[in-house]
Amino acid sequence: MNFGGVDENVVTREEFPLEKAREVLKDETIAVIGYGVQGPGQSLNLRDNGFNVIVGQRKGGKTWEKAVADGWVPGETLFDIEEACEKATIIQYLLSDAAQIEVWPRIKKYLTPGKALYFSHGFGITYKERTNIIPPADVDVILVAPKGSGTSLRRMFLQGRGLNSSYAIFQDATGKAWDRVIALGIGVGSGYLFETTFKKEVYSDLTGERGTLMGAIQGLLLAQYETLRENGHEPSEAFNETVEELTQSLMPLFAENGMDWMYANCSTTAQRGALDWMGPFHDATKPVFQKLYSEVACGNEAQRSIDTNSKPDYREGLEKELAALRESEMWRAGAVVRKLRPENN
Ligand SMILES: NC(=O)c1ccc[n+]([C@@H]2O[C@H](COP(=O)([O-])OP(=O)(O)OC[C@H]3O[C@@H](n4cnc5c(N)ncnc54)[C@H](O)[C@@H]3O)[C@@H](O)[C@H]2O)c1
Ligand SMILES: CC(C)(O)[C@@H](O)C(=O)O
Ligand SMILES: [Mg+2]
Ligand SMILES: [Mg+2]
């Protein structure tokens, strides 16, 4: 398929319908290991799509309880991690990236010949010198990476929509890796699947989430909010002009029909200014994106993530940082603005 002049390999549900996916995987037991964010989305979609799926999760704790609440039955469809890996023919390794490193020595013995090891991130394999995740040569190693949160994957599935995913094959030991990866991609509820490699997936994913999807957007929004506040604008005006209008009014327009369509639905005054100021914003941020990509490609970002996320108290530290964000003036103002949406009254 041609994307803006470039040919790419993609697979749609039309070419590879759900019935075909069920046929390909009819003799497989899929174990979804981990029940954090992607685990629930992928396992519930697979279950609702009629696949033979079980969940492997650390016993006790909140996520085990969440799995039980979602209808996974201990001893029948919910097991501890090692038992699920033993029963599986396909192991979907959906622990957090740091936990994948820690748990790997305990689960690799269950990767017997002909099984498949599935990831939703290229992290563990690409940075193998840092993760020590080195699968045996006689298993398939495949990837389906939904391009969005597991929460969205599930929500969009329930709405009859689909979140796009990339797919990759690192190792095809059985000759069935392509059928397996595409069938799983369709089964977890992907909109369409586009081809990548483990390395390109992790480089683009780490760049995207640090960049426009999460890091850059928060930096940009905050910079504008602060500028408005420093010049005497009230929080309500600053938040509406920075965040609320973006998410509620303008983003849906460019999601639906592209940036030019959103521009076309704004005043000529806005269009002139936006077209003129796009250049300076582009030029100011491009060097930051270039620096970010090179930090990802040399492995520094992966190492930072491994070092911080494998500390025993990392969750408390993270919660403090998230609380600071939540309690900042901009996001406290946001909570009030959201409450005032008529649909929330
Ligand atoms: N969060 C997303 O929506 C998202 C999107 C695309 C890809 N991914 C990728 O999917 C994979 C899973 O990510 P996630 O965000 O769902 O993970 P997560 O951080 O939500 O954690 C998943 C599970 O890991 C378990 N876990 C954590 N530490 C453990 C340990 N020491 N021993 C045993 N279990 C432990 C937790 O109980 C939890 O059930 C990652 O490779 C991630 O990069 C995530
Ligand atoms: C949902 C994201 C940001 O796309 C994913 O990459 C993640 O790591 O959670
Ligand atoms: Mg990611
Ligand atoms: Mg991502």
mmCIF file with all atom_site columns, C-alpha atoms in Angstrom, residues 65-228:
data_model
loop_
_atom_site.group_PDB
_atom_site.id
_atom_site.type_symbol
_atom_site.label_atom_id
_atom_site.label_alt_id
_atom_site.label_comp_id
_atom_site.label_asym_id
_atom_site.label_entity_id
_atom_site.label_seq_id
_atom_site.pdbx_PDB_ins_code
_atom_site.Cartn_x
_atom_site.Cartn_y
_atom_site.Cartn_z
_atom_site.occupancy
_atom_site.B_iso_or_equiv
_atom_site.pdbx_formal_charge
_atom_site.auth_seq_id
_atom_site.auth_comp_id
_atom_site.auth_asym_id
_atom_site.auth_atom_id
_atom_site.pdbx_PDB_model_num
ATOM 1   C CA . GLU A 1 65  ? -7.466  -9.194  41.770 1.00 0.00 ? 65  GLU A CA 1
ATOM 2   C CA . LYS A 1 66  ? -8.167  -7.149  38.652 1.00 0.00 ? 66  LYS A CA 1
ATOM 3   C CA . ALA A 1 67  ? -7.771  -10.272 36.500 1.00 0.00 ? 67  ALA A CA 1
ATOM 4   C CA . VAL A 1 68  ? -10.216 -12.168 38.729 1.00 0.00 ? 68  VAL A CA 1
ATOM 5   C CA . ALA A 1 69  ? -12.670 -9.261  38.517 1.00 0.00 ? 69  ALA A CA 1
ATOM 6   C CA . ASP A 1 70  ? -12.393 -9.396  34.713 1.00 0.00 ? 70  ASP A CA 1
ATOM 7   C CA . GLY A 1 71  ? -13.534 -13.015 34.751 1.00 0.00 ? 71  GLY A CA 1
ATOM 8   C CA . TRP A 1 72  ? -10.230 -14.926 34.636 1.00 0.00 ? 72  TRP A CA 1
ATOM 9   C CA . VAL A 1 73  ? -10.620 -17.997 36.844 1.00 0.00 ? 73  VAL A CA 1
ATOM 10  C CA . PRO A 1 74  ? -7.699  -19.099 39.075 1.00 0.00 ? 74  PRO A CA 1
ATOM 11  C CA . GLY A 1 75  ? -6.589  -22.616 38.140 1.00 0.00 ? 75  GLY A CA 1
ATOM 12  C CA . GLU A 1 76  ? -8.623  -22.561 34.897 1.00 0.00 ? 76  GLU A CA 1
ATOM 13  C CA . THR A 1 77  ? -7.660  -19.467 32.916 1.00 0.00 ? 77  THR A CA 1
ATOM 14  C CA . LEU A 1 78  ? -5.506  -17.580 35.464 1.00 0.00 ? 78  LEU A CA 1
ATOM 15  C CA . PHE A 1 79  ? -2.181  -18.960 36.684 1.00 0.00 ? 79  PHE A CA 1
ATOM 16  C CA . ASP A 1 80  ? 1.056   -17.783 38.156 1.00 0.00 ? 80  ASP A CA 1
ATOM 17  C CA . ILE A 1 81  ? 3.604   -16.745 35.558 1.00 0.00 ? 81  ILE A CA 1
ATOM 18  C CA . GLU A 1 82  ? 5.603   -19.965 35.347 1.00 0.00 ? 82  GLU A CA 1
ATOM 19  C CA . GLU A 1 83  ? 2.571   -22.253 35.156 1.00 0.00 ? 83  GLU A CA 1
ATOM 20  C CA . ALA A 1 84  ? 1.044   -20.169 32.371 1.00 0.00 ? 84  ALA A CA 1
ATOM 21  C CA . CYS A 1 85  ? 4.339   -20.237 30.425 1.00 0.00 ? 85  CYS A CA 1
ATOM 22  C CA . GLU A 1 86  ? 4.476   -24.009 30.769 1.00 0.00 ? 86  GLU A CA 1
ATOM 23  C CA . LYS A 1 87  ? 0.926   -24.443 29.424 1.00 0.00 ? 87  LYS A CA 1
ATOM 24  C CA . ALA A 1 88  ? 1.378   -21.956 26.566 1.00 0.00 ? 88  ALA A CA 1
ATOM 25  C CA . THR A 1 89  ? 2.364   -22.544 22.971 1.00 0.00 ? 89  THR A CA 1
ATOM 26  C CA . ILE A 1 90  ? 2.484   -18.767 22.509 1.00 0.00 ? 90  ILE A CA 1
ATOM 27  C CA . ILE A 1 91  ? 3.880   -16.641 25.336 1.00 0.00 ? 91  ILE A CA 1
ATOM 28  C CA . GLN A 1 92  ? 2.813   -12.990 25.120 1.00 0.00 ? 92  GLN A CA 1
ATOM 29  C CA . TYR A 1 93  ? 5.424   -11.329 27.302 1.00 0.00 ? 93  TYR A CA 1
ATOM 30  C CA . LEU A 1 94  ? 3.558   -8.265  28.579 1.00 0.00 ? 94  LEU A CA 1
ATOM 31  C CA . LEU A 1 95  ? 5.288   -7.576  31.863 1.00 0.00 ? 95  LEU A CA 1
ATOM 32  C CA . SER A 1 96  ? 6.693   -4.070  32.256 1.00 0.00 ? 96  SER A CA 1
ATOM 33  C CA . ASP A 1 97  ? 9.970   -3.810  30.317 1.00 0.00 ? 97  ASP A CA 1
ATOM 34  C CA . ALA A 1 98  ? 11.986  -3.798  33.572 1.00 0.00 ? 98  ALA A CA 1
ATOM 35  C CA . ALA A 1 99  ? 10.101  -6.818  34.954 1.00 0.00 ? 99  ALA A CA 1
ATOM 36  C CA . GLN A 1 100 ? 10.744  -8.711  31.696 1.00 0.00 ? 100 GLN A CA 1
ATOM 37  C CA . ILE A 1 101 ? 14.469  -8.529  32.488 1.00 0.00 ? 101 ILE A CA 1
ATOM 38  C CA . GLU A 1 102 ? 13.994  -9.707  36.060 1.00 0.00 ? 102 GLU A CA 1
ATOM 39  C CA . VAL A 1 103 ? 11.622  -12.582 35.273 1.00 0.00 ? 103 VAL A CA 1
ATOM 40  C CA . TRP A 1 104 ? 13.430  -13.804 32.100 1.00 0.00 ? 104 TRP A CA 1
ATOM 41  C CA . PRO A 1 105 ? 15.768  -16.293 33.887 1.00 0.00 ? 105 PRO A CA 1
ATOM 42  C CA . ARG A 1 106 ? 12.703  -18.011 35.383 1.00 0.00 ? 106 ARG A CA 1
ATOM 43  C CA . ILE A 1 107 ? 10.664  -18.346 32.212 1.00 0.00 ? 107 ILE A CA 1
ATOM 44  C CA . LYS A 1 108 ? 13.180  -19.080 29.457 1.00 0.00 ? 108 LYS A CA 1
ATOM 45  C CA . LYS A 1 109 ? 13.142  -22.811 30.277 1.00 0.00 ? 109 LYS A CA 1
ATOM 46  C CA . TYR A 1 110 ? 9.500   -22.949 29.121 1.00 0.00 ? 110 TYR A CA 1
ATOM 47  C CA . LEU A 1 111 ? 10.480  -21.811 25.615 1.00 0.00 ? 111 LEU A CA 1
ATOM 48  C CA . THR A 1 112 ? 10.608  -25.309 24.176 1.00 0.00 ? 112 THR A CA 1
ATOM 49  C CA . PRO A 1 113 ? 11.040  -25.898 20.413 1.00 0.00 ? 113 PRO A CA 1
ATOM 50  C CA . GLY A 1 114 ? 8.192   -24.664 18.230 1.00 0.00 ? 114 GLY A CA 1
ATOM 51  C CA . LYS A 1 115 ? 6.708   -22.251 20.757 1.00 0.00 ? 115 LYS A CA 1
ATOM 52  C CA . ALA A 1 116 ? 6.396   -18.543 20.010 1.00 0.00 ? 116 ALA A CA 1
ATOM 53  C CA . LEU A 1 117 ? 7.625   -15.664 22.159 1.00 0.00 ? 117 LEU A CA 1
ATOM 54  C CA . TYR A 1 118 ? 5.609   -12.491 21.545 1.00 0.00 ? 118 TYR A CA 1
ATOM 55  C CA . PHE A 1 119 ? 6.429   -8.931  22.592 1.00 0.00 ? 119 PHE A CA 1
ATOM 56  C CA . SER A 1 120 ? 4.589   -5.616  22.263 1.00 0.00 ? 120 SER A CA 1
ATOM 57  C CA . HIS A 1 121 ? 7.825   -3.646  22.287 1.00 0.00 ? 121 HIS A CA 1
ATOM 58  C CA . GLY A 1 122 ? 11.196  -4.110  20.633 1.00 0.00 ? 122 GLY A CA 1
ATOM 59  C CA . PHE A 1 123 ? 12.974  -3.168  23.871 1.00 0.00 ? 123 PHE A CA 1
ATOM 60  C CA . GLY A 1 124 ? 14.043  -6.527  25.370 1.00 0.00 ? 124 GLY A CA 1
ATOM 61  C CA . ILE A 1 125 ? 15.422  -7.936  22.107 1.00 0.00 ? 125 ILE A CA 1
ATOM 62  C CA . THR A 1 126 ? 17.001  -4.778  20.652 1.00 0.00 ? 126 THR A CA 1
ATOM 63  C CA . TYR A 1 127 ? 18.882  -3.853  23.810 1.00 0.00 ? 127 TYR A CA 1
ATOM 64  C CA . LYS A 1 128 ? 19.810  -7.472  24.575 1.00 0.00 ? 128 LYS A CA 1
ATOM 65  C CA . GLU A 1 129 ? 23.292  -6.524  25.846 1.00 0.00 ? 129 GLU A CA 1
ATOM 66  C CA . ARG A 1 130 ? 21.497  -4.578  28.574 1.00 0.00 ? 130 ARG A CA 1
ATOM 67  C CA . THR A 1 131 ? 18.490  -6.898  29.140 1.00 0.00 ? 131 THR A CA 1
ATOM 68  C CA . ASN A 1 132 ? 20.062  -10.348 28.612 1.00 0.00 ? 132 ASN A CA 1
ATOM 69  C CA . ILE A 1 133 ? 16.834  -11.438 26.898 1.00 0.00 ? 133 ILE A CA 1
ATOM 70  C CA . ILE A 1 134 ? 18.224  -13.897 24.350 1.00 0.00 ? 134 ILE A CA 1
ATOM 71  C CA . PRO A 1 135 ? 15.642  -16.439 23.184 1.00 0.00 ? 135 PRO A CA 1
ATOM 72  C CA . PRO A 1 136 ? 16.624  -19.942 22.040 1.00 0.00 ? 136 PRO A CA 1
ATOM 73  C CA . ALA A 1 137 ? 17.012  -20.364 18.265 1.00 0.00 ? 137 ALA A CA 1
ATOM 74  C CA . ASP A 1 138 ? 14.192  -22.909 17.882 1.00 0.00 ? 138 ASP A CA 1
ATOM 75  C CA . VAL A 1 139 ? 11.268  -20.629 18.869 1.00 0.00 ? 139 VAL A CA 1
ATOM 76  C CA . ASP A 1 140 ? 9.504   -17.943 16.859 1.00 0.00 ? 140 ASP A CA 1
ATOM 77  C CA . VAL A 1 141 ? 10.121  -14.418 18.150 1.00 0.00 ? 141 VAL A CA 1
ATOM 78  C CA . ILE A 1 142 ? 7.431   -12.003 17.031 1.00 0.00 ? 142 ILE A CA 1
ATOM 79  C CA . LEU A 1 143 ? 6.003   -8.589  17.874 1.00 0.00 ? 143 LEU A CA 1
ATOM 80  C CA . VAL A 1 144 ? 2.666   -6.835  17.704 1.00 0.00 ? 144 VAL A CA 1
ATOM 81  C CA . ALA A 1 145 ? 2.925   -3.316  19.121 1.00 0.00 ? 145 ALA A CA 1
ATOM 82  C CA . PRO A 1 146 ? -0.411  -1.521  19.446 1.00 0.00 ? 146 PRO A CA 1
ATOM 83  C CA . LYS A 1 147 ? 0.160   2.170   18.782 1.00 0.00 ? 147 LYS A CA 1
ATOM 84  C CA . GLY A 1 148 ? -1.613  3.408   21.857 1.00 0.00 ? 148 GLY A CA 1
ATOM 85  C CA . SER A 1 149 ? -2.541  2.573   25.424 1.00 0.00 ? 149 SER A CA 1
ATOM 86  C CA . GLY A 1 150 ? -3.958  -0.848  26.292 1.00 0.00 ? 150 GLY A CA 1
ATOM 87  C CA . THR A 1 151 ? -6.900  1.084   27.719 1.00 0.00 ? 151 THR A CA 1
ATOM 88  C CA . SER A 1 152 ? -7.592  2.539   24.274 1.00 0.00 ? 152 SER A CA 1
ATOM 89  C CA . LEU A 1 153 ? -7.079  -0.872  22.632 1.00 0.00 ? 153 LEU A CA 1
ATOM 90  C CA . ARG A 1 154 ? -9.887  -2.292  24.771 1.00 0.00 ? 154 ARG A CA 1
ATOM 91  C CA . ARG A 1 155 ? -12.164 0.769   24.517 1.00 0.00 ? 155 ARG A CA 1
ATOM 92  C CA . MET A 1 156 ? -11.879 0.947   20.735 1.00 0.00 ? 156 MET A CA 1
ATOM 93  C CA . PHE A 1 157 ? -12.542 -2.800  20.453 1.00 0.00 ? 157 PHE A CA 1
ATOM 94  C CA . LEU A 1 158 ? -15.735 -2.393  22.502 1.00 0.00 ? 158 LEU A CA 1
ATOM 95  C CA . GLN A 1 159 ? -16.747 0.510   20.231 1.00 0.00 ? 159 GLN A CA 1
ATOM 96  C CA . GLY A 1 160 ? -16.267 -1.715  17.174 1.00 0.00 ? 160 GLY A CA 1
ATOM 97  C CA . ARG A 1 161 ? -13.167 0.228   16.127 1.00 0.00 ? 161 ARG A CA 1
ATOM 98  C CA . GLY A 1 162 ? -9.488  -0.820  16.064 1.00 0.00 ? 162 GLY A CA 1
ATOM 99  C CA . LEU A 1 163 ? -6.152  0.606   17.193 1.00 0.00 ? 163 LEU A CA 1
ATOM 100 C CA . ASN A 1 164 ? -3.392  0.293   14.579 1.00 0.00 ? 164 ASN A CA 1
ATOM 101 C CA . SER A 1 165 ? -0.407  -1.900  15.455 1.00 0.00 ? 165 SER A CA 1
ATOM 102 C CA . SER A 1 166 ? 3.001   -2.572  13.993 1.00 0.00 ? 166 SER A CA 1
ATOM 103 C CA . TYR A 1 167 ? 4.236   -6.138  13.545 1.00 0.00 ? 167 TYR A CA 1
ATOM 104 C CA . ALA A 1 168 ? 7.686   -7.673  13.231 1.00 0.00 ? 168 ALA A CA 1
ATOM 105 C CA . ILE A 1 169 ? 9.384   -11.036 13.028 1.00 0.00 ? 169 ILE A CA 1
ATOM 106 C CA . PHE A 1 170 ? 12.782  -11.351 14.692 1.00 0.00 ? 170 PHE A CA 1
ATOM 107 C CA . GLN A 1 171 ? 13.070  -15.107 14.362 1.00 0.00 ? 171 GLN A CA 1
ATOM 108 C CA . ASP A 1 172 ? 11.032  -17.530 12.241 1.00 0.00 ? 172 ASP A CA 1
ATOM 109 C CA . ALA A 1 173 ? 11.971  -20.964 13.575 1.00 0.00 ? 173 ALA A CA 1
ATOM 110 C CA . THR A 1 174 ? 8.807   -22.819 12.592 1.00 0.00 ? 174 THR A CA 1
ATOM 111 C CA . GLY A 1 175 ? 8.042   -21.300 9.193  1.00 0.00 ? 175 GLY A CA 1
ATOM 112 C CA . LYS A 1 176 ? 4.715   -20.215 10.750 1.00 0.00 ? 176 LYS A CA 1
ATOM 113 C CA . ALA A 1 177 ? 5.863   -16.937 12.309 1.00 0.00 ? 177 ALA A CA 1
ATOM 114 C CA . TRP A 1 178 ? 4.136   -14.697 9.760  1.00 0.00 ? 178 TRP A CA 1
ATOM 115 C CA . ASP A 1 179 ? 0.761   -16.443 10.102 1.00 0.00 ? 179 ASP A CA 1
ATOM 116 C CA . ARG A 1 180 ? 1.118   -16.459 13.864 1.00 0.00 ? 180 ARG A CA 1
ATOM 117 C CA . VAL A 1 181 ? 2.018   -12.791 14.208 1.00 0.00 ? 181 VAL A CA 1
ATOM 118 C CA . ILE A 1 182 ? -0.692  -11.548 11.859 1.00 0.00 ? 182 ILE A CA 1
ATOM 119 C CA . ALA A 1 183 ? -3.343  -13.790 13.433 1.00 0.00 ? 183 ALA A CA 1
ATOM 120 C CA . LEU A 1 184 ? -2.381  -12.477 16.877 1.00 0.00 ? 184 LEU A CA 1
ATOM 121 C CA . GLY A 1 185 ? -2.392  -8.893  15.628 1.00 0.00 ? 185 GLY A CA 1
ATOM 122 C CA . ILE A 1 186 ? -5.907  -9.306  14.273 1.00 0.00 ? 186 ILE A CA 1
ATOM 123 C CA . GLY A 1 187 ? -6.943  -11.213 17.413 1.00 0.00 ? 187 GLY A CA 1
ATOM 124 C CA . VAL A 1 188 ? -5.861  -8.493  19.846 1.00 0.00 ? 188 VAL A CA 1
ATOM 125 C CA . GLY A 1 189 ? -8.040  -5.988  18.005 1.00 0.00 ? 189 GLY A CA 1
ATOM 126 C CA . SER A 1 190 ? -5.679  -4.107  15.698 1.00 0.00 ? 190 SER A CA 1
ATOM 127 C CA . GLY A 1 191 ? -7.210  -1.763  13.134 1.00 0.00 ? 191 GLY A CA 1
ATOM 128 C CA . TYR A 1 192 ? -4.582  -2.564  10.522 1.00 0.00 ? 192 TYR A CA 1
ATOM 129 C CA . LEU A 1 193 ? -1.033  -3.890  10.894 1.00 0.00 ? 193 LEU A CA 1
ATOM 130 C CA . PHE A 1 194 ? 2.072   -2.276  9.419  1.00 0.00 ? 194 PHE A CA 1
ATOM 131 C CA . GLU A 1 195 ? 5.434   -3.971  9.087  1.00 0.00 ? 195 GLU A CA 1
ATOM 132 C CA . THR A 1 196 ? 8.460   -2.933  11.124 1.00 0.00 ? 196 THR A CA 1
ATOM 133 C CA . THR A 1 197 ? 11.516  -4.462  12.803 1.00 0.00 ? 197 THR A CA 1
ATOM 134 C CA . PHE A 1 198 ? 12.139  -4.816  16.547 1.00 0.00 ? 198 PHE A CA 1
ATOM 135 C CA . LYS A 1 199 ? 14.786  -2.090  16.336 1.00 0.00 ? 199 LYS A CA 1
ATOM 136 C CA . LYS A 1 200 ? 12.666  0.391   14.382 1.00 0.00 ? 200 LYS A CA 1
ATOM 137 C CA . GLU A 1 201 ? 9.723   -0.262  16.701 1.00 0.00 ? 201 GLU A CA 1
ATOM 138 C CA . VAL A 1 202 ? 11.659  0.546   19.856 1.00 0.00 ? 202 VAL A CA 1
ATOM 139 C CA . TYR A 1 203 ? 13.475  3.546   18.367 1.00 0.00 ? 203 TYR A CA 1
ATOM 140 C CA . SER A 1 204 ? 10.240  5.109   17.062 1.00 0.00 ? 204 SER A CA 1
ATOM 141 C CA . ASP A 1 205 ? 8.190   4.197   20.141 1.00 0.00 ? 205 ASP A CA 1
ATOM 142 C CA . LEU A 1 206 ? 10.673  5.654   22.636 1.00 0.00 ? 206 LEU A CA 1
ATOM 143 C CA . THR A 1 207 ? 10.981  8.778   20.479 1.00 0.00 ? 207 THR A CA 1
ATOM 144 C CA . GLY A 1 208 ? 7.210   9.167   20.109 1.00 0.00 ? 208 GLY A CA 1
ATOM 145 C CA . GLU A 1 209 ? 6.310   8.815   23.779 1.00 0.00 ? 209 GLU A CA 1
ATOM 146 C CA . ARG A 1 210 ? 9.125   11.136  24.870 1.00 0.00 ? 210 ARG A CA 1
ATOM 147 C CA . GLY A 1 211 ? 8.207   13.424  21.985 1.00 0.00 ? 211 GLY A CA 1
ATOM 148 C CA . THR A 1 212 ? 4.874   14.574  20.588 1.00 0.00 ? 212 THR A CA 1
ATOM 149 C CA . LEU A 1 213 ? 2.744   11.915  22.307 1.00 0.00 ? 213 LEU A CA 1
ATOM 150 C CA . MET A 1 214 ? 3.673   12.664  25.904 1.00 0.00 ? 214 MET A CA 1
ATOM 151 C CA . GLY A 1 215 ? 6.880   14.566  26.770 1.00 0.00 ? 215 GLY A CA 1
ATOM 152 C CA . ALA A 1 216 ? 6.925   17.262  24.107 1.00 0.00 ? 216 ALA A CA 1
ATOM 153 C CA . ILE A 1 217 ? 3.197   17.912  24.293 1.00 0.00 ? 217 ILE A CA 1
ATOM 154 C CA . GLN A 1 218 ? 3.310   18.483  28.039 1.00 0.00 ? 218 GLN A CA 1
ATOM 155 C CA . GLY A 1 219 ? 6.358   20.748  27.658 1.00 0.00 ? 219 GLY A CA 1
ATOM 156 C CA . LEU A 1 220 ? 4.712   22.750  24.873 1.00 0.00 ? 220 LEU A CA 1
ATOM 157 C CA . LEU A 1 221 ? 1.361   23.114  26.629 1.00 0.00 ? 221 LEU A CA 1
ATOM 158 C CA . LEU A 1 222 ? 3.009   24.179  29.851 1.00 0.00 ? 222 LEU A CA 1
ATOM 159 C CA . ALA A 1 223 ? 5.175   26.777  28.090 1.00 0.00 ? 223 ALA A CA 1
ATOM 160 C CA . GLN A 1 224 ? 2.117   28.422  26.522 1.00 0.00 ? 224 GLN A CA 1
ATOM 161 C CA . TYR A 1 225 ? 0.054   28.198  29.736 1.00 0.00 ? 225 TYR A CA 1
ATOM 162 C CA . GLU A 1 226 ? 2.857   29.850  31.734 1.00 0.00 ? 226 GLU A CA 1
ATOM 163 C CA . THR A 1 227 ? 3.263   32.596  29.140 1.00 0.00 ? 227 THR A CA 1
ATOM 164 C CA . LEU A 1 228 ? -0.440  33.431  29.281 1.00 0.00 ? 228 LEU A CA 1
#
